[in-house]
Structure formats: structure tokens, C-alpha cells
Amino acid sequence: MRPLSLPRRFRQATAALTLLTLAAALTTATAHAADYQRILNGAFTSGTADPWWASAGVTNRVVDQELCASVTGGTTNPWDALIGQNGVPFEAGQQYTMSFDAYATTSQPIAANAGEGVSPYRGIARHEVQLGTSKQRYTFTFTSELDFPDSGNGQLTFQLGGNPADNTICVDNVSLAGGVIPPGGPPAPTKKVQVDQVAYAPGLPKHATLVSDAATAQPWALKNSGGTTVATGLTTPKGVDSLSGDPVHLIDFSSYDTAGTGYTLTVGSETSFPFDISVDPLKKLRYDSLAFFYHQRSGIEIEAQYVGAAYARPAGHLDVAPNKGDTTVPCRSDLNCGYTLDVRGGWYDAGDHGKYVVNGGISAWQVLNTYERAKLIGDATALGDGKLAIPEKANGVPDILDEARWEVDFLLRMQAPDGMVHHKIHDADWTGLPTLPHQDSQARRLSPTSTAATLNMAAVAAQAARVWKTIDPAYSAKALTAATRAYAAAKATPKKIADPNDGTGGGSYSDSTLTDEFYWAAAEMYATTGEASYRVDVTGSTLYKGQSITDRGYDWGSTGPLGDITLALVPTGLPTADVAAIKAAFVATADKHLNQMASLGYPAPYREPDGSYVWGSNGLIANNASVLALAYDFTGAAKYREGVFEALHYLLGRNPVSYSYVSGYGEQPVRNVHHRHWANQLDPTLPTAPPGVLSGGPNSSLQDPVAERRLAGCKPQKCFVDHIEAYSLNEVTVNWNSALAWIANWAAEKSGSSDTTPPATPGTPVASEVTATGVKLAWTPSSDPESGVTNYDVVSIEGDAPRVVTTVTGTSATLTGLRPNTAYRLAVQARNGAGLKSALSGAVAVTTAPDGQSSCEITYQASGWNTGLSGNVTITNTSGADWGSWTLGFTWPGDQRITQGWSAVWTQNGTAVTATPTSWNSRVPVGGSVQIGFNASSSPPHPEPTGFIINGQACTRG
């Protein structure tokens, strides 16, 4: 995976270029077919050597924009010491001119070579030169008789070995020009009619994009699998799309809603990839996207019975040779921490063998939140036991939780004795492509602890303690203990930042801003424990009430919104108005996404300030789609649900490169993701990516040699190629797939149901216990015989814009955080298991009391004699709502006892007295009064009762 700053670098394993015969004769000619440059970073102006590599015994460094190679002496052959560059394209029959500047500290011969970088190492050309101690220019021309495509096995090397003594050789201005195919080679097939290659859900909008510079509307036809036209219409010209550079038209075929497979859209001679109108593929994707995590498990055999023979593999990193293993991993040698940790298990982060807490944290959280959200406000029936193909599928626990626990257990194991958490564990050096986990022979090392990692673990462990509280109380307690220690340790060590230069063998994942991690962890701790100290940390954060929710989105380095999602979904004691503010922040950001998407030719909820696409853009798109999904959860407004599906359409093929970015889905899905054992492109005996894996997607920065060579000058949404070594574009990670799994599960839940009948309208709420800042509501329940009622929204009707104040699963709600002396109209709305909402109930009018004023007033009068007294009580409703009923309570200061009462039912327990109404005086309108009385045994001077309350609220005395 990658750090925030410097991209990580991968290199294909290289071998010496042995030239048994020269495949092309060197010539003195200078003419060539074209002047295409085939070498990357030949002038070294960037200050780095990438993508130039060095063989054993050679060390590369860039000095004054020259690549200087320190070569260890004593080698036998020239090819025993090499510097080179892989993926260089050559075309059979084409002429090339190579030139370079070079010199050496001590004069020696070297050879420049072109040929094949893997067995059988066929040669194209070799040119020997004698270097002096001053820089000199060398040029030679040759014709290739071999074909190597862009980013294939073509290679250019300098042979520097065969000398007895150490030496330093410097090269500069390296150029290889020629060939007739432009850099990048023939692109993958693209369509002029871009569609979601998988499926459109019935009942939802169906849009496609036409690439055409026609200024007028064009006729389109929708055809079924038999080629029969079933719908027609005209496109809408949109002009040149800024993110793709394409001139585009919009096609809207929403009016056609017949389920089926193999549909195509045709405009003139252009036809789209086929697609379905169905919810079935989405319901499959919810499980395939989750299956990714079993594939990524460390420390367990991946069995054929769950994944098929092609993807089965032995367990990795369990101390079985050649693995060094994860059971007793020491700290990095420079740390001297004095202990080892058993850090088995967890998920491999990406296509490599590293395991990272800050990336595993958000990933585990999203998988757990997928379940927790569905259980609280959605439909968790599809996430039960037996739904996934994993070893734990019949243990009585929802499979999605079993899968998440594999990672949570690993996060707990990364805790150091002092309560802090190690940032990551990975190999001492990068492993090559391909390398299956059980083949990894590198030593494993713990990187230092960090505050970010400690807070990630605290957040996820607190969340796990909440989720497992009733499923496995012992595990819940274990997780909460670890979370509590971690949170305290982070508070005591608040600024321990991961080293941004710790990028050898694994990404650095350095993050210098920790406000968001502190907020997220505090939110999880408070939501789980309810403890006041965590509440103070939540409400005192500058991020409280949705302040970190932006249209850029959230990821492993920006985790504040994760805390907001928890606070918006999990019932806590926070004021209703504050929870409403969090939900409003999601809705406001969702509106920004929809506004931007409306202007795009290929709509996706994505925005970087400079308009670029970054490493992992698809992960950000999926996370932003979850913001749209939550906005729908909070408001029920159809536009947000539609926005989620538009984002999925982009990921599944409606984009300018005509790829479905999810493997195994669509006519042209990604196949060659950057991964060490889904490496079919490098080794035909290995598989391609299994279904349901999300590629990182377009990246404007072109941070790998394949991207740099193929995509120079690309528009942001077109900076993509499906190549295993294009790691800055086509990498896969657990946190991108957790985002895909979250949104795929949400979309499957909301993609349609056989239940098309909304629930019955609930009863008009009855208000009670009105104070200056709150009110209690109760209502008769709704009913829904098909899908069942899942929850109720309490709605404040403010003009024409109903606002959801809170969502509850029962038929009562206590609202807090209201404004004093303010009139409200409150109603409720039911939602069923299919996501359908009832009509709004009738509204109850409530006026909160003025600040500091109670909702009731009591007047007490009494007359006494030697052994008793007679008391009269007048109760006045000073609240802002009619009382449907009332209960009076007070306390005797002595041994008085009620002996008789009228106009109420009187009871006494010890010194506590309670009166409830009769059938004729239970209702008390706003400003109305009721009079009741009693006789009691009492002795002079007959002290008055104290603590008068109505419906649990203290009353003023009149």
C-alpha cells in the first residue's frame, strides 16, 4: 500500500541479459521510422533513479542529475553487474537509436544492451564502449527483430562487471528513440456508448454516455438479447466533458423497466457492451466483495472448498519454511524494543505481504459497520450465518462478523506492552512479482508504535466490543479492555508520528494530522461505554457535529467521518439537535456531490481541489457513495439513492476507459490487478483476480513506470491501464474493497424488493413531559405484513421541508436539544424492510416552555385539626402541549398518611404519594387546570408536602 507522500516502488525480478547471438546487426544509419522516446527518466532531473534498477553488488544514486552506480569489483563477466530499465518496448523490423553520456572514476569498458529481461533472454543489440574519466557522448543505431509490447519483457541494461577493482560509473541523458507504435501501444477496446456493463436496477434511473462531437441530439435504440428494439429516444448533447476530454451526450432510457439480460444500446453504428436490467448481480456483488477478505487472510490455508482450486493456497507466514513467520516477530533492528509479538492472522493489505494497522483499522471498521448499520436501520437478514464461503460459516455467528474478527484479532495482537500499538508489520524488503505468501522468505519486522495506529485499534476494538456484547460477552470484554488501554496510551503519547521514510518492504502510511483519529476513537469509546470522559472528548473536538465531512471524502488518513457515522447511527445520550447536525452535514455534502455529478459526462462522486484523480480514486468514489447512501438513510429522499447507483454505474463500466473496475463483473473487467499471487499476466499458471475485487482506478500523477510510459498527458478519468505492474493505478487494497463491500451491501438492500407496498401510517404522536428543551412523544404503531416495520423517523415539519429529528425502532422518542419557547409541529413516519416509507402521521403541535420555566404549576391549600388535615391541589398545565393524561407525585415530610381522596386515584408508598386521574379529568389542555383533594392523618403544625411533580417533571408553586 502507499504512504501519504512518496509512492512505493515495485520492481520485477531481473536477470542478466546473456547475449548468445546478436539478433540485429549494429549499423551507422541514423534514420528511423519515428522519434518516439522509449526510456523513462533518462535525464534524472527528478532527483530519483526510478525506474532504473541495480543488480546485486551495484548501488544506484542520483548525483547532480546523473545516475552514478557504485560497482563492487571482482566479478567475472560483464553481465555480473548491471543497471537497467524494464518494460522497454521494441517492434520487429523497426530501427532505434540509442545515445547516452557516460564516464567512470577509473577507465573501463562497459556494454549497452537491448533484449529480453526474462528467460530465454533473447538479445536484440549490444554495443561496447571504453569509458574514460571525463563525460563523453555515445550513439549507436540498430534494427530489432523481436517484438516486445509496452511494459512487456523488453529490457535495456548497461553491463558494468568483469573488473577486478571497485569503480563508479555515471550515465546521463539516456535516450532510446524509434518505432512506429506510440508510447502506450494499442489501447484496450473502448466503446462510444458507455454503460454499466453489469446491470441497472428496475425502478431506478438508467443513464448511459455517448461519445460524439455531434452538436444535435442523436437517435438511440435499446435492444434486447435477441436484437429487437424495445425502446428508442434522442440523446442530449452535453459538450466536452472536463474530466475525460470526451465530447459527450447523455442517454436516458429510464422509462424502460423490463427485467432481462443481454440488453445493448445503439447509436448509429456504435453499440455498447451488453448489460442486464436486474437486481441479481448486485445481490451477488455484496458477497463477492466480502469474499475478497478471505482471499487476503494471513496465517490460514485458503481452501479450495471455499474459493475453488485456482485460488487455493497454503497458509502464509506461520514459520513454515521458507517463511520466517509472524508468531515471534521482533521490532526493527534499530528500535531495540526488547520483546517480540505474535501477530499472526489479519488481512494482507494489498498485493504485497504487509499488514498495516491504519489501513486495517478503517477496513475492519467498514466491514463491521456494514453489519451494524443494517442491524440498526436497515436489513441484516442477508448478512447472517452461512451467507459467505468461509470456514466459520456454520458457527451461529453472522459470517460478516467472523470475517471482520480475523482482522480485529490481528489488531489486538499489535498492541505493545505499554498500551501503544505498532504501526505495521511487513518484510524487511519488497518481495518480487509473483510471490505467494507461503513462498515469502523475507524476515518480518515490527515498525515502531504510533499514535495513529493506537487510535485506530482503540476505535475498532471499542466498536467490536459493542457489536459482540451479546454475541460473545468474553470477547467483547477483551476488546474493550484493549481499547481502553490503547486510548489512554494515545492520550498520554498524542504526537508519535509514523516515520514517512519507513517505506522499505512496505508503505510508510505516515499521517501527521491526528485530530480525526482522536475524534473517531472517542466517538467509538463513548458510543460503546457512555462514559462522561469520552463524551467530553467527543463534544470538545473541533470535528464535532460533522466538521470533517467534506466532498473530498474520507479514507485511512481522514477518519473523522467514521466517528460521525457511528454517532449518527448508534443511540447515545448526545442532544438530539447535535445528532441532527451530524446527519445534516452528510446531507449537505451529498448535495454537493449531486450538484457536481449533474455536470459530468461520466458521473462519479469525487472531488480533489485541483481536479486531479489520485492514487485509489475508486476507493474515494465508493466512500463518497456511502455519504450519498447515508443521506438517503437520514432523509428518505430518492435523489440520494439514485446518486449511489450512478456511482456504481461508473465503477462498473460507465467511464471513459470502458473498464469495469470490479474484477469478474462486466464484459471488460479489470483482470491484471497489482497482486503477488493473482499474477496471471506474469505467470500463466496463476489466476487473475477473483470476482468482486476493486481496482484503485485512475491516477493523474502516473506514479509507476507503466503509467508514466503509457499515459503521459492523460485526462484525469483516462489515467488508467489494466496492467499488473501499474501499481499506482491497478493496485487492490483491503480499504478499497471494504468501501466497495459497504456500498454493494447497501445497494443490494435498496435495489428493489417484491414488497412494493409502504407500511401503514402510524398514529399521531402524543406529547408529554414538555420542558424548555425537550419533549416525549408516543404513538400507536404502524404495520407492514410483507417486510415488517424496521424503524420510525420523528419529523419536524418546518414549512414545506420536513426535517428528520431522530430515528428510533420503538413507538416512543424523547427529544432533547430543542429551543425554549418555540412552537414545533412533530409527526412520525414508518419505514419497512424494503426501505419504503409510510405517509406522515398527523402532526402534534408542541410549544416548549420559556427558558427556566417548568411545564406545570401547583397550588396547594390545606386546613387541619388535632389528628388530621384536608388538602386541595390545583394542577395547571403550563407546557406547550395538551396532556392526554397526568400523574401527580409529592413527598410527605413526616409520617402523614392519605386516608381518603377525591377526583383522583390516590396511593401512598412510604412518604411518596401518587395521584392519577379519573376518566373525566385525564385530559388537561394547554393553560387548563384540574382540582383534586384528599384527607390525611397529620399532627400540628401540619407541614406541607414537597417536591410536586407532574409526569416526572418538577412543577412551580402557585
Short mmCIF file of C-alpha atoms in Angstrom, two decimals, residues 175-451:
data_model
loop_
_atom_site.label_atom_id
_atom_site.label_comp_id
_atom_site.label_asym_id
_atom_site.label_seq_id
_atom_site.Cartn_x
_atom_site.Cartn_y
_atom_site.Cartn_z
CA SER A 175 17.74 8.02 -24.89
CA LEU A 176 16.20 5.26 -26.98
CA ALA A 177 14.15 6.63 -29.88
CA GLY A 178 12.32 4.83 -32.65
CA GLY A 179 9.44 2.54 -33.59
CA VAL A 180 6.09 3.35 -35.17
CA ILE A 181 3.69 2.48 -32.35
CA PRO A 182 3.30 5.46 -29.99
CA PRO A 183 4.06 5.05 -26.28
CA GLY A 184 1.29 3.10 -24.62
CA GLY A 185 0.77 0.82 -27.57
CA PRO A 186 -2.64 -0.19 -28.82
CA PRO A 187 -5.12 0.74 -26.08
CA ALA A 188 -7.76 -1.58 -24.70
CA PRO A 189 -11.01 -1.54 -26.68
CA THR A 190 -13.19 1.40 -25.78
CA LYS A 191 -16.82 2.00 -26.63
CA LYS A 192 -18.52 5.11 -27.93
CA VAL A 193 -21.63 4.12 -25.98
CA GLN A 194 -20.61 3.70 -22.34
CA VAL A 195 -22.90 1.79 -19.98
CA ASP A 196 -22.83 -0.01 -16.68
CA GLN A 197 -21.63 -3.33 -18.09
CA VAL A 198 -23.27 -5.28 -15.27
CA ALA A 199 -26.84 -4.19 -14.52
CA TYR A 200 -29.32 -1.39 -13.99
CA ALA A 201 -31.83 -1.90 -11.19
CA PRO A 202 -35.52 -1.86 -12.13
CA GLY A 203 -37.36 1.17 -10.82
CA LEU A 204 -34.27 3.39 -10.84
CA PRO A 205 -32.92 5.86 -13.43
CA LYS A 206 -30.94 4.32 -16.29
CA HIS A 207 -28.35 6.54 -17.92
CA ALA A 208 -25.54 5.98 -20.43
CA THR A 209 -22.96 8.19 -22.15
CA LEU A 210 -22.41 8.63 -25.88
CA VAL A 211 -19.05 9.91 -27.12
CA SER A 212 -19.89 12.11 -30.10
CA ASP A 213 -18.98 15.57 -31.30
CA ALA A 214 -22.37 15.96 -32.96
CA ALA A 215 -23.97 19.23 -31.89
CA THR A 216 -27.51 17.91 -32.25
CA ALA A 217 -29.42 15.14 -30.49
CA GLN A 218 -28.84 11.65 -31.88
CA PRO A 219 -31.39 8.79 -32.04
CA TRP A 220 -30.68 5.84 -29.79
CA ALA A 221 -32.20 2.37 -29.64
CA LEU A 222 -32.34 -0.09 -26.75
CA LYS A 223 -32.27 -3.69 -27.96
CA ASN A 224 -32.92 -6.90 -26.09
CA SER A 225 -30.72 -10.00 -26.26
CA GLY A 226 -32.46 -11.10 -29.45
CA GLY A 227 -31.65 -7.80 -31.19
CA THR A 228 -35.22 -6.50 -31.11
CA THR A 229 -35.60 -2.78 -30.44
CA VAL A 230 -37.60 -2.30 -27.25
CA ALA A 231 -37.18 1.45 -26.68
CA THR A 232 -35.96 4.49 -28.59
CA GLY A 233 -35.22 8.12 -27.89
CA LEU A 234 -32.89 11.04 -28.51
CA THR A 235 -29.61 11.85 -26.80
CA THR A 236 -28.95 15.12 -25.00
CA PRO A 237 -25.70 16.86 -26.10
CA LYS A 238 -23.57 17.95 -23.12
CA GLY A 239 -20.41 19.29 -24.80
CA VAL A 240 -16.82 18.42 -23.87
CA ASP A 241 -16.51 16.69 -20.53
CA SER A 242 -13.72 18.22 -18.44
CA LEU A 243 -12.56 15.08 -16.63
CA SER A 244 -12.35 12.84 -19.71
CA GLY A 245 -11.88 15.28 -22.59
CA ASP A 246 -14.65 13.47 -24.46
CA PRO A 247 -17.44 15.29 -26.30
CA VAL A 248 -20.45 13.59 -24.73
CA HIS A 249 -24.21 13.15 -24.96
CA LEU A 250 -26.50 11.79 -22.25
CA ILE A 251 -28.77 8.83 -22.96
CA ASP A 252 -31.72 8.43 -20.59
CA PHE A 253 -33.59 5.13 -21.03
CA SER A 254 -35.21 5.14 -17.56
CA SER A 255 -38.68 4.66 -18.99
CA TYR A 256 -37.88 1.07 -19.96
CA ASP A 257 -38.06 -1.15 -16.87
CA THR A 258 -38.47 -4.76 -18.01
CA ALA A 259 -36.05 -7.12 -16.28
CA GLY A 260 -33.83 -9.13 -18.59
CA THR A 261 -30.28 -9.91 -19.71
CA GLY A 262 -28.14 -9.03 -22.71
CA TYR A 263 -29.53 -5.57 -23.49
CA THR A 264 -27.47 -3.20 -25.65
CA LEU A 265 -27.72 0.48 -26.56
CA THR A 266 -27.03 1.52 -30.15
CA VAL A 267 -26.43 4.95 -31.65
CA GLY A 268 -25.77 4.83 -35.38
CA SER A 269 -23.04 2.24 -35.93
CA GLU A 270 -21.91 2.28 -32.30
CA THR A 271 -23.13 -0.34 -29.83
CA SER A 272 -22.50 -0.66 -26.10
CA PHE A 273 -21.28 -3.64 -24.16
CA PRO A 274 -24.23 -5.84 -23.10
CA PHE A 275 -25.87 -5.34 -19.70
CA ASP A 276 -28.81 -6.57 -17.64
CA ILE A 277 -31.82 -4.90 -16.09
CA SER A 278 -31.86 -6.84 -12.86
CA VAL A 279 -31.06 -6.71 -9.16
CA ASP A 280 -29.44 -10.15 -9.15
CA PRO A 281 -25.85 -9.07 -9.97
CA LEU A 282 -25.86 -6.55 -7.12
CA LYS A 283 -27.07 -9.17 -4.71
CA LYS A 284 -24.14 -11.35 -5.85
CA LEU A 285 -21.65 -8.50 -5.60
CA ARG A 286 -22.47 -7.97 -1.93
CA TYR A 287 -21.00 -11.42 -1.22
CA ASP A 288 -18.16 -11.41 -3.78
CA SER A 289 -16.88 -8.09 -2.43
CA LEU A 290 -16.81 -9.60 1.07
CA ALA A 291 -15.20 -12.83 -0.19
CA PHE A 292 -12.11 -10.73 -1.05
CA PHE A 293 -11.17 -10.69 2.64
CA TYR A 294 -10.96 -14.46 2.98
CA HIS A 295 -8.61 -14.49 -0.03
CA GLN A 296 -6.46 -11.89 1.77
CA ARG A 297 -6.22 -13.78 5.06
CA SER A 298 -2.77 -14.35 6.52
CA GLY A 299 -1.90 -17.30 8.72
CA ILE A 300 -4.51 -19.74 7.42
CA GLU A 301 -4.79 -22.11 4.47
CA ILE A 302 -7.12 -20.77 1.80
CA GLU A 303 -9.12 -23.87 0.96
CA ALA A 304 -10.44 -24.93 -2.42
CA GLN A 305 -13.83 -25.82 -0.95
CA TYR A 306 -14.39 -22.10 -0.31
CA VAL A 307 -12.58 -20.41 -3.23
CA GLY A 308 -12.06 -23.09 -5.88
CA ALA A 309 -8.85 -24.87 -6.86
CA ALA A 310 -7.38 -21.94 -8.80
CA TYR A 311 -7.31 -19.70 -5.72
CA ALA A 312 -6.45 -22.25 -3.04
CA ARG A 313 -3.04 -21.80 -1.38
CA PRO A 314 -1.13 -22.87 1.72
CA ALA A 315 -1.10 -20.69 4.80
CA GLY A 316 1.37 -17.83 4.74
CA HIS A 317 3.67 -16.57 7.48
CA LEU A 318 3.27 -19.37 10.03
CA ASP A 319 7.01 -20.19 10.44
CA VAL A 320 6.86 -22.86 7.74
CA ALA A 321 9.95 -22.67 5.53
CA PRO A 322 10.81 -20.57 3.67
CA ASN A 323 8.63 -18.17 5.75
CA LYS A 324 10.25 -16.52 8.75
CA GLY A 325 6.71 -16.27 10.10
CA ASP A 326 4.58 -13.91 12.21
CA THR A 327 4.43 -15.81 15.51
CA THR A 328 7.52 -14.23 17.16
CA VAL A 329 8.19 -11.03 15.26
CA PRO A 330 10.88 -8.68 16.62
CA CYS A 331 10.96 -4.94 16.26
CA ARG A 332 13.01 -3.35 13.54
CA SER A 333 16.71 -3.72 14.44
CA ASP A 334 17.20 -0.02 15.19
CA LEU A 335 14.37 0.05 17.78
CA ASN A 336 15.72 -2.30 20.48
CA CYS A 337 12.23 -2.74 21.92
CA GLY A 338 13.23 -5.85 23.88
CA TYR A 339 10.24 -8.06 23.01
CA THR A 340 8.62 -9.99 20.19
CA LEU A 341 4.91 -10.20 19.34
CA ASP A 342 2.71 -12.95 17.98
CA VAL A 343 0.98 -11.07 15.15
CA ARG A 344 -0.45 -13.98 13.20
CA GLY A 345 -3.62 -13.57 11.19
CA GLY A 346 -5.18 -10.45 9.81
CA TRP A 347 -5.53 -9.50 6.18
CA TYR A 348 -2.68 -8.82 3.79
CA ASP A 349 -3.14 -5.16 2.99
CA ALA A 350 -2.88 -5.17 -0.79
CA GLY A 351 -0.99 -7.13 -3.41
CA ASP A 352 2.00 -7.47 -1.10
CA HIS A 353 2.56 -9.23 2.22
CA GLY A 354 2.40 -6.28 4.62
CA LYS A 355 -0.21 -5.81 7.35
CA TYR A 356 -0.89 -2.26 8.47
CA VAL A 357 -2.93 -1.10 11.45
CA VAL A 358 -4.04 2.24 9.99
CA ASN A 359 -5.25 0.59 6.81
CA GLY A 360 -6.61 -2.46 8.58
CA GLY A 361 -8.43 -0.17 11.00
CA ILE A 362 -10.71 1.55 8.52
CA SER A 363 -11.16 -1.75 6.66
CA ALA A 364 -12.31 -3.72 9.70
CA TRP A 365 -14.47 -0.78 10.80
CA GLN A 366 -16.27 -0.61 7.44
CA VAL A 367 -16.95 -4.35 7.40
CA LEU A 368 -18.32 -4.15 10.95
CA ASN A 369 -20.29 -1.01 10.16
CA THR A 370 -21.84 -2.71 7.14
CA TYR A 371 -23.44 -5.11 9.61
CA GLU A 372 -24.13 -2.60 12.40
CA ARG A 373 -25.87 -0.13 10.10
CA ALA A 374 -28.02 -2.87 8.59
CA LYS A 375 -28.95 -4.13 12.05
CA LEU A 376 -29.84 -0.66 13.36
CA ILE A 377 -31.68 0.94 10.43
CA GLY A 378 -31.57 -1.48 7.51
CA ASP A 379 -31.99 -5.17 6.84
CA ALA A 380 -29.39 -7.54 8.31
CA THR A 381 -31.12 -10.75 7.24
CA ALA A 382 -28.82 -11.09 4.21
CA LEU A 383 -25.76 -10.90 6.47
CA GLY A 384 -26.41 -13.89 8.70
CA ASP A 385 -24.57 -17.12 9.34
CA GLY A 386 -23.99 -19.28 6.26
CA LYS A 387 -24.01 -16.41 3.75
CA LEU A 388 -20.26 -16.43 2.95
CA ALA A 389 -17.98 -19.26 1.82
CA ILE A 390 -15.62 -19.22 4.81
CA PRO A 391 -14.60 -21.88 7.39
CA GLU A 392 -16.76 -20.28 10.12
CA LYS A 393 -19.96 -20.35 8.06
CA ALA A 394 -21.90 -22.63 10.43
CA ASN A 395 -20.93 -21.36 13.89
CA GLY A 396 -24.12 -19.45 14.65
CA VAL A 397 -22.48 -16.03 14.20
CA PRO A 398 -23.08 -13.80 11.15
CA ASP A 399 -20.34 -14.59 8.65
CA ILE A 400 -19.53 -10.93 8.07
CA LEU A 401 -18.59 -10.70 11.77
CA ASP A 402 -16.50 -13.85 11.57
CA GLU A 403 -14.55 -12.32 8.70
CA ALA A 404 -14.09 -9.00 10.49
CA ARG A 405 -12.91 -10.80 13.64
CA TRP A 406 -9.97 -12.26 11.69
CA GLU A 407 -8.67 -8.71 11.31
CA VAL A 408 -9.76 -7.43 14.73
CA ASP A 409 -7.80 -10.25 16.40
CA PHE A 410 -4.70 -9.17 14.48
CA LEU A 411 -5.17 -5.53 15.51
CA LEU A 412 -5.35 -6.58 19.16
CA ARG A 413 -2.12 -8.59 18.77
CA MET A 414 -0.28 -5.49 17.53
CA GLN A 415 -0.59 -3.82 20.97
CA ALA A 416 2.73 -3.27 22.72
CA PRO A 417 3.20 -3.89 26.45
CA ASP A 418 2.84 -0.14 27.17
CA GLY A 419 -0.61 0.00 25.52
CA MET A 420 0.55 1.68 22.31
CA VAL A 421 0.09 -0.17 19.02
CA HIS A 422 2.70 -0.96 16.39
CA HIS A 423 2.12 0.83 13.11
CA LYS A 424 2.72 -2.13 10.81
CA ILE A 425 4.44 -5.47 10.23
CA HIS A 426 5.95 -6.49 6.92
CA ASP A 427 9.02 -7.82 5.16
CA ALA A 428 12.47 -6.34 5.57
CA ASP A 429 12.47 -5.70 1.81
CA TRP A 430 9.96 -5.77 -1.03
CA THR A 431 9.17 -9.18 -2.47
CA GLY A 432 9.04 -9.66 -6.22
CA LEU A 433 6.14 -10.35 -8.53
CA PRO A 434 4.83 -13.03 -8.36
CA THR A 435 5.38 -14.39 -4.83
CA LEU A 436 2.68 -16.31 -2.99
CA PRO A 437 2.55 -15.74 0.78
CA HIS A 438 3.89 -19.18 1.69
CA GLN A 439 6.86 -18.58 -0.65
CA ASP A 440 7.97 -15.37 1.07
CA SER A 441 11.45 -15.87 2.55
CA GLN A 442 11.95 -12.32 3.84
CA ALA A 443 12.47 -11.59 7.53
CA ARG A 444 9.43 -9.99 9.18
CA ARG A 445 9.77 -6.87 11.33
CA LEU A 446 7.56 -4.65 13.50
CA SER A 447 7.77 -0.95 12.78
CA PRO A 448 7.53 1.45 15.76
CA THR A 449 4.31 2.17 17.58
CA SER A 450 2.43 5.29 16.54
CA THR A 451 -0.40 7.37 17.92
#
